[in-house]
C-alpha cells in the first residue's frame, strides 16, 4: 500500500508535468503540509487513486482560519489519465471536504476567457473550458474590481468564489479580507503592498457582484410538465432519509449520501413523480434471499461496533471456508468479497432501510403502478446470498424481486457498470427469475471474478442467467445494441414484473467505470425499457459523479415517461 510519502512523491510528479513553468513549487509541497504555523494557513492535499492505488490526481488547497474560507491553489490530473470525470470528482470531493471543515467559501483563480486578452486560440479554448466547468457548479468570476490589474505583460487571472452551498451573499468586508490574504499569500514576491491595498479598496459593491453566466443557462427548476404530459397514475418515487446515518468518511469512498440527495432533488423538480415514504417490512423476506446466518452476523456485528470505528475485512477464508473465526471483527472476511466495504454501527440500519424502500416500491407495482423508482442507498447488487461487498450489504433488487415473484415470473436487468454478481448468485438455480447483466468486462472491471459469458445458471436455473460483458470505452452504439439483445430475451421470457438495477456509472467520466455513455443514451435506455410494457421497478445501484446522476436520471425518466404517454 502507498505510504503518505509515496503519495506525495506521485503528487509532485503530476504537479511538475502539469505546471512546468512553476515546477519548483512542487519541492515545497511536503513542507507546506507539515508546517501550517510557519505559513499562517493550513495546506490540505486531497488525492484520488486508481484501482491499483496509484495517485491519479490531486487538489491542493489552503484554509485561512481567520476568514474561515479557503483557496483552491492547484487541481491537476496525471498525464496518462483519461480526463473527463476525474476533474469533476476531485472538485466535488474538495467541496465536500471543505463543507465538512465548515469553510464559508472557496476562492480560486483562473485565466480569462476574453479574446482581447488571450490571443493564442489554444490557450483561449482551454480557459473557456475551465470557466465553463466552474459555471457548471454555479461559480463565477467576481466583477467590478481591480483584481485583474496585470502585474506584467501576461493577462491576470479572474478571482472566483464558490459559496459551497451557503445562502448568504458574499459581503464587501468579507471579500476584502479574503483578497488581502490571497494576494499576500500568492503574490507578495512580485507586487508591492500598495498594489495589494489598491486592489482591496477597489472592492466597492456590497454584496459583491458576479459575472453573468456565459456557457450554461441559469439553472431554473425544470418547468412543470404541460397538461397531458403526465399520467393520472404515473411514476412513483420512494425514498427515505435514514441512509444519511451511513456515511463512510474515508478517502475515496465515493458512495456517499449526496448521491441520493441530488437524485431526489432533481427528480422532484421534474414533477413527473408521485412520492411516498417507505413502510417498514419485516426481516422474513430478507431471510428468504440472504442466508439467515449472514443476516444475523451483519446485525450483531454492527450493533457491537463502537461509533466511528468501522471494520474493514482483512482476513479471507481460503483453505478452510467452513471454519469461522471466533472474533466478530475478524469474521468480516468470511462474509465479504473485498477490502473496501466497511461494517460500521449504522451499516445494518441503513441497509435495512434501503430494503424497505425497495419493497415499498415493489408494492406500488402490485397496486397497479406502471413504474416505481426505489431510491436505495446503500446499493445492493453486489450482495450475494451470504456475502456483502462493493458498497452493498443487502441486495435490494433481489429482495424486491423475490417479493414480486410470489405473483409470477420476474426479469431482473442490471445495467450498472459493474456485474450484478450478488443478484446472479441469489437466483442462480431459479427458472422463475431471469437475471441479465450488462457490465464492464470482468477481466478489467470489478468484481473481476464474475460476469463472464459462461455463467448461465445451474439446475433449474440453467439458461436463466445471461451476462453481457463489454470492453472498456464502450459507447452508445455498442451499448444500445447489447441492450436490445437483453430486452429481446426479457420479451421472450414474458415476465409479470421487470426489475431494473440502475447505475449511472456507465456514463462518461464516472470515477469507477470506463464506459462512455452519453446523456442521450440514457433517454433511449429509458424509452426502450419502458417499451417492454411490463410493470417496472427501478432500483438505484451505483453512479458516483454527481453531475452524471443529475443529468442521467432526468434523461432516463424523461425517456420512460414519454413511452408511457404513448401507450
Ligand atoms: Zn456500479
Coordinates of C-alpha atoms and ligand atoms in Angstrom, one line a residue:
X1 CA 0.0 0.0 0.0
X2 CA 1.2 3.5 -0.8
X3 CA 2.5 5.4 2.2
X4 CA 1.9 9.1 2.6
X5 CA 5.4 10.0 1.5
X6 CA 4.9 7.8 -1.6
X7 CA 1.6 9.6 -2.5
X8 CA 3.2 13.0 -2.0
X9 CA 6.0 11.9 -4.4
X10 CA 3.5 11.0 -7.0
X11 CA 1.6 14.3 -6.5
X12 CA 4.9 16.1 -7.1
X13 CA 5.4 14.3 -10.4
X14 CA 1.9 15.2 -11.5
X15 CA 2.5 18.7 -10.4
X16 CA 5.7 19.1 -12.4
X17 CA 4.2 17.7 -15.6
X18 CA 1.1 19.9 -15.3
X19 CA 2.7 23.2 -14.3
X20 CA 6.1 23.1 -15.9
X21 CA 6.7 26.8 -15.6
X22 CA 6.4 26.7 -11.8
X23 CA 7.7 23.1 -11.4
X24 CA 10.0 24.1 -8.5
X25 CA 6.9 24.8 -6.3
X26 CA 6.4 21.0 -6.1
X27 CA 9.5 20.8 -3.9
X28 CA 7.7 22.9 -1.3
X29 CA 4.7 20.7 -1.0
X30 CA 5.9 18.4 1.8
X31 CA 7.0 21.5 3.9
X32 CA 3.6 23.3 3.3
X33 CA 1.8 20.2 4.5
X34 CA 3.9 19.9 7.6
X35 CA 4.1 23.4 8.8
X36 CA 0.8 25.3 8.9
X37 CA 2.1 27.7 11.6
X38 CA 5.1 28.9 9.5
X39 CA 2.8 29.9 6.7
X40 CA -0.3 31.1 8.6
X41 CA -2.7 28.8 6.8
X42 CA -3.3 25.1 6.6
X43 CA -2.5 23.4 3.3
X44 CA -4.6 20.4 2.5
X45 CA -3.9 17.9 -0.1
X46 CA -6.6 15.6 -1.4
X47 CA -5.6 12.8 -3.7
X48 CA -7.6 10.5 -5.9
X49 CA -6.3 7.0 -6.5
X50 CA -6.9 4.4 -9.2
X51 CA -7.8 0.8 -8.6
X52 CA -4.0 0.0 -8.5
X53 CA -3.7 2.6 -5.7
X54 CA -1.6 4.9 -7.9
X55 CA -2.3 8.6 -7.5
X56 CA -4.4 9.8 -10.4
X57 CA -4.9 13.4 -9.5
X58 CA -4.9 15.8 -6.6
X59 CA -6.2 19.1 -5.3
X60 CA -4.2 21.3 -3.1
X61 CA -6.0 24.0 -1.2
X62 CA -5.3 26.4 1.7
X63 CA -7.6 27.1 4.6
X64 CA -7.4 30.5 6.2
X65 CA -8.8 30.2 9.7
X66 CA -9.2 34.0 10.2
X67 CA -11.7 34.3 7.5
X68 CA -13.0 30.7 7.7
X69 CA -12.5 30.4 3.9
X70 CA -10.3 28.5 1.6
X71 CA -8.3 29.0 -1.6
X72 CA -8.0 26.3 -4.2
X73 CA -4.4 26.5 -5.2
X74 CA -4.0 23.7 -7.7
X75 CA -6.1 20.9 -9.1
X76 CA -4.5 18.5 -11.6
X77 CA -4.8 15.1 -13.1
X78 CA -2.0 12.7 -14.0
X79 CA -0.6 12.9 -17.6
X80 CA -1.8 9.4 -18.7
X81 CA -5.2 9.6 -17.1
X82 CA -8.2 10.0 -19.4
X83 CA -9.7 13.3 -18.4
X84 CA -13.5 13.8 -18.2
X85 CA -14.9 12.9 -14.9
X86 CA -11.9 12.8 -12.7
X87 CA -11.6 16.6 -12.6
X88 CA -15.3 16.9 -11.5
X89 CA -14.9 14.1 -9.0
X90 CA -11.9 15.8 -7.4
X91 CA -13.6 19.2 -7.4
X92 CA -16.7 17.7 -5.8
X93 CA -14.6 15.8 -3.2
X94 CA -12.8 19.1 -2.4
X95 CA -16.1 20.9 -1.9
X96 CA -17.4 18.1 0.2
X97 CA -14.4 18.2 2.5
X98 CA -14.5 22.0 2.8
X99 CA -18.2 21.9 3.7
X100 CA -17.3 19.4 6.4
X101 CA -14.5 21.6 7.7
X102 CA -17.0 24.4 8.0
X103 CA -15.5 26.6 5.3
X104 CA -17.6 29.6 4.3
X105 CA -16.4 29.7 0.8
X106 CA -13.8 28.7 -1.7
X107 CA -11.9 31.2 -3.7
X108 CA -9.9 30.3 -6.9
X109 CA -8.2 31.9 -9.8
X110 CA -8.5 31.1 -13.5
X111 CA -7.1 32.9 -16.6
X112 CA -9.5 35.0 -18.6
X113 CA -11.7 33.7 -21.5
X114 CA -11.6 37.1 -23.1
X115 CA -10.2 37.0 -26.7
X116 CA -9.0 40.6 -26.5
X117 CA -6.6 39.5 -23.7
X118 CA -5.8 36.0 -24.8
X119 CA -4.6 35.8 -28.4
X120 CA -3.5 32.2 -28.6
X121 CA -6.6 30.2 -29.7
X122 CA -5.4 27.0 -27.9
X123 CA -5.0 28.8 -24.6
X124 CA -8.2 30.6 -25.1
X125 CA -10.1 27.4 -25.7
X126 CA -8.5 25.9 -22.5
X127 CA -9.5 28.9 -20.5
X128 CA -13.1 28.8 -21.8
X129 CA -13.3 25.1 -20.9
X130 CA -12.2 25.9 -17.3
X131 CA -14.7 28.7 -16.9
X132 CA -17.4 26.6 -18.3
X133 CA -16.6 23.9 -15.8
X134 CA -16.8 26.3 -12.9
X135 CA -20.1 27.8 -14.2
X136 CA -21.5 24.3 -14.1
X137 CA -21.1 24.4 -10.3
X138 CA -22.6 27.9 -10.1
X139 CA -19.2 29.5 -9.7
X140 CA -18.5 32.8 -11.5
X141 CA -15.8 35.5 -11.6
X142 CA -16.1 38.4 -9.2
X143 CA -16.6 41.5 -11.3
X144 CA -16.3 45.3 -10.8
X145 CA -12.9 45.2 -9.0
X146 CA -9.3 45.8 -9.9
X147 CA -8.3 42.2 -9.2
X148 CA -7.4 41.7 -12.9
X149 CA -4.9 44.5 -12.9
X150 CA -1.9 43.0 -14.7
X151 CA 1.4 42.7 -12.9
X152 CA 3.4 42.1 -16.1
X153 CA 2.6 41.6 -19.8
X154 CA 0.6 38.4 -19.2
X155 CA -3.1 38.6 -18.5
X156 CA -4.0 38.5 -14.9
X157 CA -6.4 35.8 -13.6
X158 CA -10.0 36.4 -12.6
X159 CA -11.0 35.7 -9.0
X160 CA -13.8 33.2 -8.5
X161 CA -15.9 32.4 -5.4
X162 CA -17.7 29.2 -4.7
X163 CA -20.2 29.7 -1.9
X164 CA -20.2 26.0 -1.1
X165 CA -23.9 25.9 -0.9
X166 CA -24.3 28.8 1.6
X167 CA -27.2 31.1 1.2
X168 CA -25.8 34.5 2.5
X169 CA -24.3 36.6 -0.2
X170 CA -20.6 37.5 -0.2
X171 CA -20.3 40.8 1.6
X172 CA -17.7 43.5 0.8
X173 CA -15.8 43.3 4.1
X174 CA -15.5 39.5 3.9
X175 CA -14.3 39.7 0.3
X176 CA -11.8 42.4 1.1
X177 CA -10.3 40.4 3.9
X178 CA -10.0 37.3 1.7
X179 CA -8.5 39.2 -1.2
X180 CA -5.9 40.7 1.0
X181 CA -4.9 37.3 2.3
X182 CA -4.8 35.7 -1.1
X183 CA -2.7 38.4 -2.7
X184 CA -0.3 38.4 0.3
X185 CA -0.1 34.7 0.1
X186 CA 0.3 34.3 -3.7
X187 CA 2.0 37.5 -5.0
X188 CA 3.8 39.2 -2.2
X189 CA 7.1 38.4 -4.0
X190 CA 6.0 40.2 -7.2
X191 CA 3.7 43.1 -6.1
X192 CA 4.1 46.0 -3.6
X193 CA 1.9 46.4 -0.5
X194 CA 0.4 49.4 -2.3
X195 CA -0.7 47.2 -5.2
X196 CA -2.4 44.9 -2.7
X197 CA -4.2 47.8 -0.9
X198 CA -5.3 49.3 -4.2
X199 CA -6.9 46.0 -5.2
X200 CA -8.6 45.6 -1.8
X201 CA -10.0 49.1 -1.9
X202 CA -11.3 48.6 -5.4
X203 CA -13.9 46.1 -4.0
X204 CA -16.8 48.5 -3.5
X205 CA -20.0 46.6 -4.2
X206 CA -21.8 45.2 -1.2
X207 CA -22.6 42.4 -1.7
X208 CA -20.0 41.6 -4.3
X209 CA -21.2 41.2 -7.9
X210 CA -20.5 38.2 -10.1
X211 CA -20.3 37.8 -13.9
X212 CA -23.4 36.6 -15.7
X213 CA -23.4 33.0 -16.9
X214 CA -22.0 32.7 -20.4
X215 CA -21.8 29.0 -21.0
X216 CA -24.8 27.5 -19.3
X217 CA -28.3 28.7 -18.9
X218 CA -29.0 29.8 -15.3
X219 CA -30.4 26.7 -13.6
X220 CA -34.0 27.3 -13.2
X221 CA -36.2 24.5 -12.0
X222 CA -37.5 22.4 -14.9
X223 CA -40.9 23.8 -15.8
X224 CA -43.9 21.7 -14.7
X225 CA -45.0 19.3 -17.3
X226 CA -47.6 20.6 -19.7
X227 CA -51.1 19.3 -19.4
X228 CA -51.2 15.8 -20.8
X229 CA -47.5 15.3 -20.1
X230 CA -48.3 13.4 -17.0
X231 CA -50.4 10.3 -16.5
X232 CA -53.2 10.2 -13.9
X233 CA -51.3 7.5 -12.1
X234 CA -47.8 7.7 -13.3
X235 CA -44.4 7.1 -11.8
X236 CA -43.8 7.0 -8.1
X237 CA -40.5 7.7 -6.3
X238 CA -39.8 6.1 -2.9
X239 CA -37.0 7.5 -0.8
X240 CA -36.0 7.7 2.8
X241 CA -33.6 9.8 4.7
X242 CA -32.3 7.0 7.0
X243 CA -29.4 6.3 4.7
X244 CA -27.7 9.5 5.8
X245 CA -26.5 7.9 9.0
X246 CA -24.4 5.6 6.9
X247 CA -21.6 7.9 5.8
X248 CA -18.1 6.4 5.5
X249 CA -15.7 9.3 5.6
X250 CA -12.8 7.5 4.1
X251 CA -10.7 8.9 1.3
X252 CA -12.0 7.5 -2.0
X253 CA -15.3 6.2 -0.5
X254 CA -17.4 7.6 -3.3
X255 CA -20.7 6.0 -2.2
X256 CA -21.9 9.0 -0.2
X257 CA -25.3 10.5 0.9
X258 CA -25.1 13.4 -1.5
X259 CA -25.7 10.9 -4.4
X260 CA -29.3 10.2 -3.2
X261 CA -30.0 13.8 -2.2
X262 CA -29.1 15.0 -5.7
X263 CA -31.3 12.3 -7.4
X264 CA -34.2 13.1 -5.0
X265 CA -34.0 16.8 -5.7
X266 CA -33.7 16.8 -9.5
X267 CA -36.4 14.2 -9.9
X268 CA -38.7 16.1 -7.6
X269 CA -38.1 19.2 -9.8
X270 CA -39.2 17.3 -12.9
X271 CA -42.7 16.9 -11.3
X272 CA -43.0 13.6 -13.1
X273 CA -43.4 11.6 -9.9
X274 CA -45.7 11.0 -7.0
X275 CA -43.8 10.4 -3.8
X276 CA -44.3 8.0 -1.0
X277 CA -42.3 7.3 2.1
X278 CA -41.4 3.7 2.7
X279 CA -43.3 1.3 5.1
X280 CA -41.2 -1.0 7.2
X281 CA -41.2 -4.6 6.3
X282 CA -40.1 -7.5 8.4
X283 CA -37.0 -9.5 8.2
X284 CA -38.7 -12.5 6.8
X285 CA -38.3 -11.7 3.1
X286 CA -34.7 -10.6 3.7
X287 CA -34.0 -14.1 5.1
X288 CA -35.6 -15.7 2.1
X289 CA -32.9 -14.1 -0.1
X290 CA -29.9 -14.0 2.3
X291 CA -28.6 -16.8 4.4
X292 CA -30.1 -16.3 7.9
X293 CA -26.6 -16.8 9.4
X294 CA -25.3 -13.9 7.3
X295 CA -28.2 -11.7 8.3
X296 CA -27.6 -12.4 11.9
X297 CA -23.9 -11.8 11.6
X298 CA -24.4 -8.3 10.0
X299 CA -27.0 -7.4 12.6
X300 CA -24.8 -8.5 15.6
X301 CA -21.5 -7.2 14.4
X302 CA -22.9 -3.7 13.5
X303 CA -24.6 -3.5 16.9
X304 CA -21.4 -4.2 18.7
X305 CA -19.2 -1.8 16.8
X306 CA -18.2 1.4 18.5
X307 CA -19.3 4.6 16.8
X308 CA -17.0 5.8 14.0
X309 CA -14.8 2.7 14.3
X310 CA -15.6 0.9 11.0
X311 CA -14.2 -2.6 10.5
X312 CA -12.7 -3.5 7.1
X313 CA -12.5 -7.2 6.4
X314 CA -8.9 -8.2 6.1
X315 CA -8.7 -12.0 6.5
X316 CA -10.5 -14.1 3.9
X317 CA -11.2 -17.8 4.1
X318 CA -9.3 -19.8 1.6
X319 CA -8.3 -23.2 2.8
X320 CA -11.0 -23.8 5.4
X321 CA -14.0 -21.8 4.3
X322 CA -16.2 -23.8 6.7
X323 CA -14.3 -22.6 9.7
X324 CA -15.5 -19.2 11.0
X325 CA -13.1 -17.0 13.0
X326 CA -14.2 -16.5 16.6
X327 CA -13.8 -12.8 16.8
X328 CA -16.7 -10.9 15.1
X329 CA -14.5 -8.2 13.5
X330 CA -12.1 -10.7 12.0
X331 CA -15.0 -12.8 10.8
X332 CA -16.0 -9.9 8.4
X333 CA -13.8 -11.5 5.7
X334 CA -15.8 -14.7 6.0
X335 CA -18.8 -12.8 4.6
X336 CA -17.2 -10.2 2.4
X337 CA -15.8 -10.2 -1.1
X338 CA -13.5 -7.2 -1.0
X339 CA -11.5 -5.0 1.3
X340 CA -13.2 -1.6 0.8
X341 CA -16.7 -2.2 2.1
X342 CA -16.6 -1.5 5.9
X343 CA -19.0 -2.6 8.6
X344 CA -19.9 0.2 11.0
X345 CA -22.6 0.8 13.6
X346 CA -25.0 2.2 11.1
X347 CA -24.5 0.0 8.1
X348 CA -27.1 -2.6 9.1
X349 CA -29.8 0.0 9.9
X350 CA -29.2 1.9 6.6
X351 CA -29.1 -1.4 4.7
X352 CA -32.4 -2.5 6.2
X353 CA -34.0 0.9 5.4
X354 CA -32.9 0.5 1.8
X355 CA -34.6 -2.8 1.6
X356 CA -37.8 -1.2 2.9
X357 CA -37.5 1.4 0.1
X358 CA -37.3 -1.3 -2.5
X359 CA -40.2 -3.3 -1.0
X360 CA -42.4 -0.3 -0.7
X361 CA -41.8 0.5 -4.4
X362 CA -42.5 -3.1 -5.3
X363 CA -45.9 -2.9 -3.5
X364 CA -46.8 0.1 -5.7
X365 CA -46.4 -2.1 -8.8
X366 CA -48.7 -4.7 -7.2
X367 CA -51.3 -1.9 -6.8
X368 CA -51.2 -1.2 -10.5
X369 CA -48.5 1.5 -10.9
X370 CA -46.6 1.2 -14.2
X371 CA -43.3 2.5 -12.8
X372 CA -41.8 2.8 -9.4
X373 CA -38.3 4.1 -8.6
X374 CA -36.7 2.9 -5.3
X375 CA -34.0 5.4 -4.4
X376 CA -32.0 2.9 -2.4
X377 CA -28.8 3.6 -0.5
X378 CA -26.6 1.7 0.2
X379 CA -26.9 -0.1 -3.1
X380 CA -27.4 -3.8 -3.2
X381 CA -26.5 -5.7 -6.4
X382 CA -23.0 -7.0 -5.2
X383 CA -24.5 -8.5 -2.1
X384 CA -25.0 -12.3 -2.6
X385 CA -26.8 -15.0 -0.6
X386 CA -24.2 -14.9 2.1
X387 CA -21.7 -12.1 1.2
X388 CA -21.6 -8.4 1.2
X389 CA -19.2 -6.1 -0.7
X390 CA -18.9 -3.4 -3.3
X391 CA -20.6 -0.9 -1.0
X392 CA -23.6 -3.3 -0.8
X393 CA -24.9 -5.2 2.3
X394 CA -28.4 -6.5 1.4
X395 CA -29.5 -7.0 -2.2
X396 CA -32.4 -4.6 -2.5
X397 CA -33.3 -5.5 -6.1
X398 CA -33.2 -9.3 -5.3
X399 CA -35.3 -8.9 -2.2
X400 CA -37.9 -6.9 -4.1
X401 CA -37.8 -9.5 -7.0
X402 CA -38.3 -12.3 -4.5
X403 CA -41.3 -10.5 -3.1
X404 CA -42.8 -9.9 -6.6
X405 CA -42.0 -13.5 -7.7
X406 CA -44.9 -14.6 -5.5
X407 CA -47.2 -13.3 -8.2
X408 CA -45.3 -14.6 -11.2
X409 CA -42.1 -14.5 -13.2
X410 CA -39.7 -11.7 -12.7
X411 CA -36.9 -10.5 -15.0
X412 CA -34.0 -8.5 -13.5
X413 CA -31.9 -6.4 -15.9
X414 CA -28.8 -5.0 -14.3
X415 CA -27.4 -2.0 -16.2
X416 CA -25.0 -0.8 -13.5
X417 CA -21.4 -0.6 -14.9
X418 CA -20.4 -3.4 -12.5
X419 CA -21.5 -7.0 -12.8
X420 CA -24.5 -7.8 -10.6
X421 CA -22.7 -10.7 -9.1
X422 CA -25.0 -10.8 -6.0
X423 CA -28.2 -11.0 -7.9
X424 CA -26.8 -13.7 -10.2
X425 CA -25.7 -15.7 -7.1
X426 CA -29.1 -15.4 -5.4
X427 CA -31.2 -16.6 -8.4
X428 CA -28.5 -19.0 -9.8
X429 CA -30.7 -22.1 -9.6
X430 CA -34.1 -20.4 -10.3
X431 CA -36.1 -20.6 -13.5
X432 CA -38.8 -18.2 -12.5
X433 CA -36.4 -15.2 -12.1
X434 CA -34.4 -14.3 -15.2
X435 CA -31.2 -12.4 -14.4
X436 CA -29.4 -10.4 -17.0
X437 CA -26.4 -8.0 -16.6
X438 CA -24.7 -5.7 -19.0
X439 CA -21.4 -4.6 -17.5
X440 CA -17.6 -3.8 -17.8
X441 CA -15.7 -7.0 -18.7
X442 CA -14.6 -8.7 -15.5
X443 CA -11.1 -9.0 -17.0
X444 CA -10.7 -5.3 -16.3
X445 CA -13.6 -4.3 -14.0
X446 CA -14.8 -5.0 -10.5
X447 CA -15.9 -7.6 -9.3
X448 CA -13.3 -9.4 -11.5
X449 CA -14.3 -12.9 -10.6
X450 CA -17.7 -13.0 -12.1
X451 CA -19.7 -11.6 -15.0
X452 CA -18.3 -13.8 -17.8
X453 CA -20.5 -15.2 -20.5
X454 CA -20.1 -18.8 -19.5
X455 CA -22.0 -18.2 -16.3
X456 CA -25.5 -19.3 -17.3
X457 CA -27.0 -20.7 -14.1
X458 CA -27.3 -24.3 -12.8
X459 CA -30.0 -26.9 -12.2
X460 CA -33.5 -25.5 -12.9
X461 CA -31.8 -22.1 -13.4
X462 CA -29.6 -23.2 -16.2
X463 CA -30.1 -20.8 -19.1
X464 CA -31.8 -18.2 -16.9
X465 CA -28.8 -16.1 -16.3
X466 CA -27.0 -14.2 -19.0
X467 CA -24.1 -11.9 -18.9
X468 CA -23.1 -9.2 -21.4
X469 CA -19.6 -8.1 -20.6
X470 CA -18.5 -5.1 -22.8
X471 CA -15.0 -3.7 -23.4
X472 CA -13.6 -0.5 -21.8
X473 CA -14.8 2.7 -23.5
X474 CA -18.0 1.0 -24.8
X475 CA -20.0 3.8 -26.3
X476 CA -23.7 4.4 -27.1
X477 CA -24.0 2.3 -30.2
X478 CA -22.5 -0.9 -28.8
X479 CA -24.3 -0.5 -25.6
X480 CA -27.7 0.1 -27.1
X481 CA -27.3 -2.8 -29.4
X482 CA -26.5 -5.0 -26.4
X483 CA -29.4 -3.6 -24.5
X484 CA -31.7 -4.6 -27.4
X485 CA -30.4 -8.2 -27.2
X486 CA -31.1 -8.3 -23.4
X487 CA -34.6 -6.8 -23.9
X488 CA -35.4 -9.4 -26.6
X489 CA -34.6 -12.1 -24.0
X490 CA -36.9 -10.5 -21.5
X491 CA -39.6 -10.1 -24.1
X492 CA -39.5 -13.8 -24.8
X493 CA -39.4 -14.7 -21.1
X494 CA -42.8 -12.9 -20.6
X495 CA -42.3 -11.8 -17.0
X496 CA -45.1 -10.3 -14.9
X497 CA -42.7 -7.8 -13.5
X498 CA -39.4 -6.3 -14.6
X499 CA -36.8 -5.1 -12.1
X500 CA -34.1 -2.7 -13.4
X501 CA -30.9 -2.4 -11.3
X502 CA -29.9 1.1 -12.4
X503 CA -26.4 2.5 -12.2
X504 CA -25.3 5.8 -13.7
X505 CA -21.6 4.6 -13.5
X506 CA -21.8 3.7 -17.2
X507 CA -21.8 7.4 -18.2
X508 CA -18.7 9.1 -19.5
X509 CA -16.4 10.2 -16.6
X510 CA -17.7 8.1 -13.8
X511 CA -14.8 7.6 -11.3
X512 CA -15.5 3.9 -11.0
X513 CA -16.5 2.9 -14.6
X514 CA -14.8 3.1 -18.0
X515 CA -17.8 3.2 -20.4
X516 CA -18.6 6.3 -22.4
X517 CA -22.4 6.6 -22.4
X518 CA -24.0 9.9 -23.2
X519 CA -27.0 11.6 -21.6
X520 CA -28.9 11.0 -24.8
X521 CA -28.2 7.2 -24.5
X522 CA -29.9 7.3 -21.1
X523 CA -33.0 8.7 -22.6
X524 CA -33.0 6.0 -25.2
X525 CA -32.4 3.3 -22.5
X526 CA -35.5 4.7 -20.6
X527 CA -37.8 4.5 -23.6
X528 CA -36.6 1.1 -24.7
X529 CA -37.0 -0.5 -21.3
X530 CA -40.4 1.1 -20.9
X531 CA -41.4 -0.3 -24.3
X532 CA -41.4 -3.7 -22.7
X533 CA -44.8 -2.7 -21.4
X534 CA -44.4 -4.5 -18.1
X535 CA -44.7 -3.1 -14.6
X536 CA -41.2 -1.7 -14.0
X537 CA -39.4 -1.5 -10.7
X538 CA -36.3 0.6 -10.9
X539 CA -33.8 0.1 -8.1
X540 CA -30.9 2.5 -7.6
X541 CA -27.5 1.0 -7.6
X542 CA -24.2 2.8 -8.4
X543 CA -23.1 6.0 -10.1
X544 CA -20.7 8.3 -8.4
X545 CA -20.4 11.5 -10.4
X546 CA -23.0 13.9 -9.1
X547 CA -23.1 15.7 -12.4
X548 CA -24.0 12.4 -14.2
X549 CA -26.5 11.5 -11.5
X550 CA -28.3 14.8 -12.2
X551 CA -28.2 14.5 -16.0
X552 CA -28.6 10.8 -16.4
X553 CA -31.6 10.5 -14.1
X554 CA -33.5 13.3 -15.8
X555 CA -32.8 11.7 -19.1
X556 CA -33.8 8.2 -18.4
X557 CA -37.0 9.1 -16.6
X558 CA -38.0 11.5 -19.4
X559 CA -37.4 8.6 -21.8
X560 CA -39.6 6.3 -19.7
X561 CA -42.3 8.9 -19.3
X562 CA -42.5 9.6 -23.0
X563 CA -43.0 5.9 -23.7
X564 CA -45.8 5.7 -21.0
X565 CA -47.6 8.6 -22.6
X566 CA -47.6 6.9 -26.0
X567 CA -49.3 3.8 -24.6
Ligands
LIG1 ZN1 -21.5 0.0 -10.1

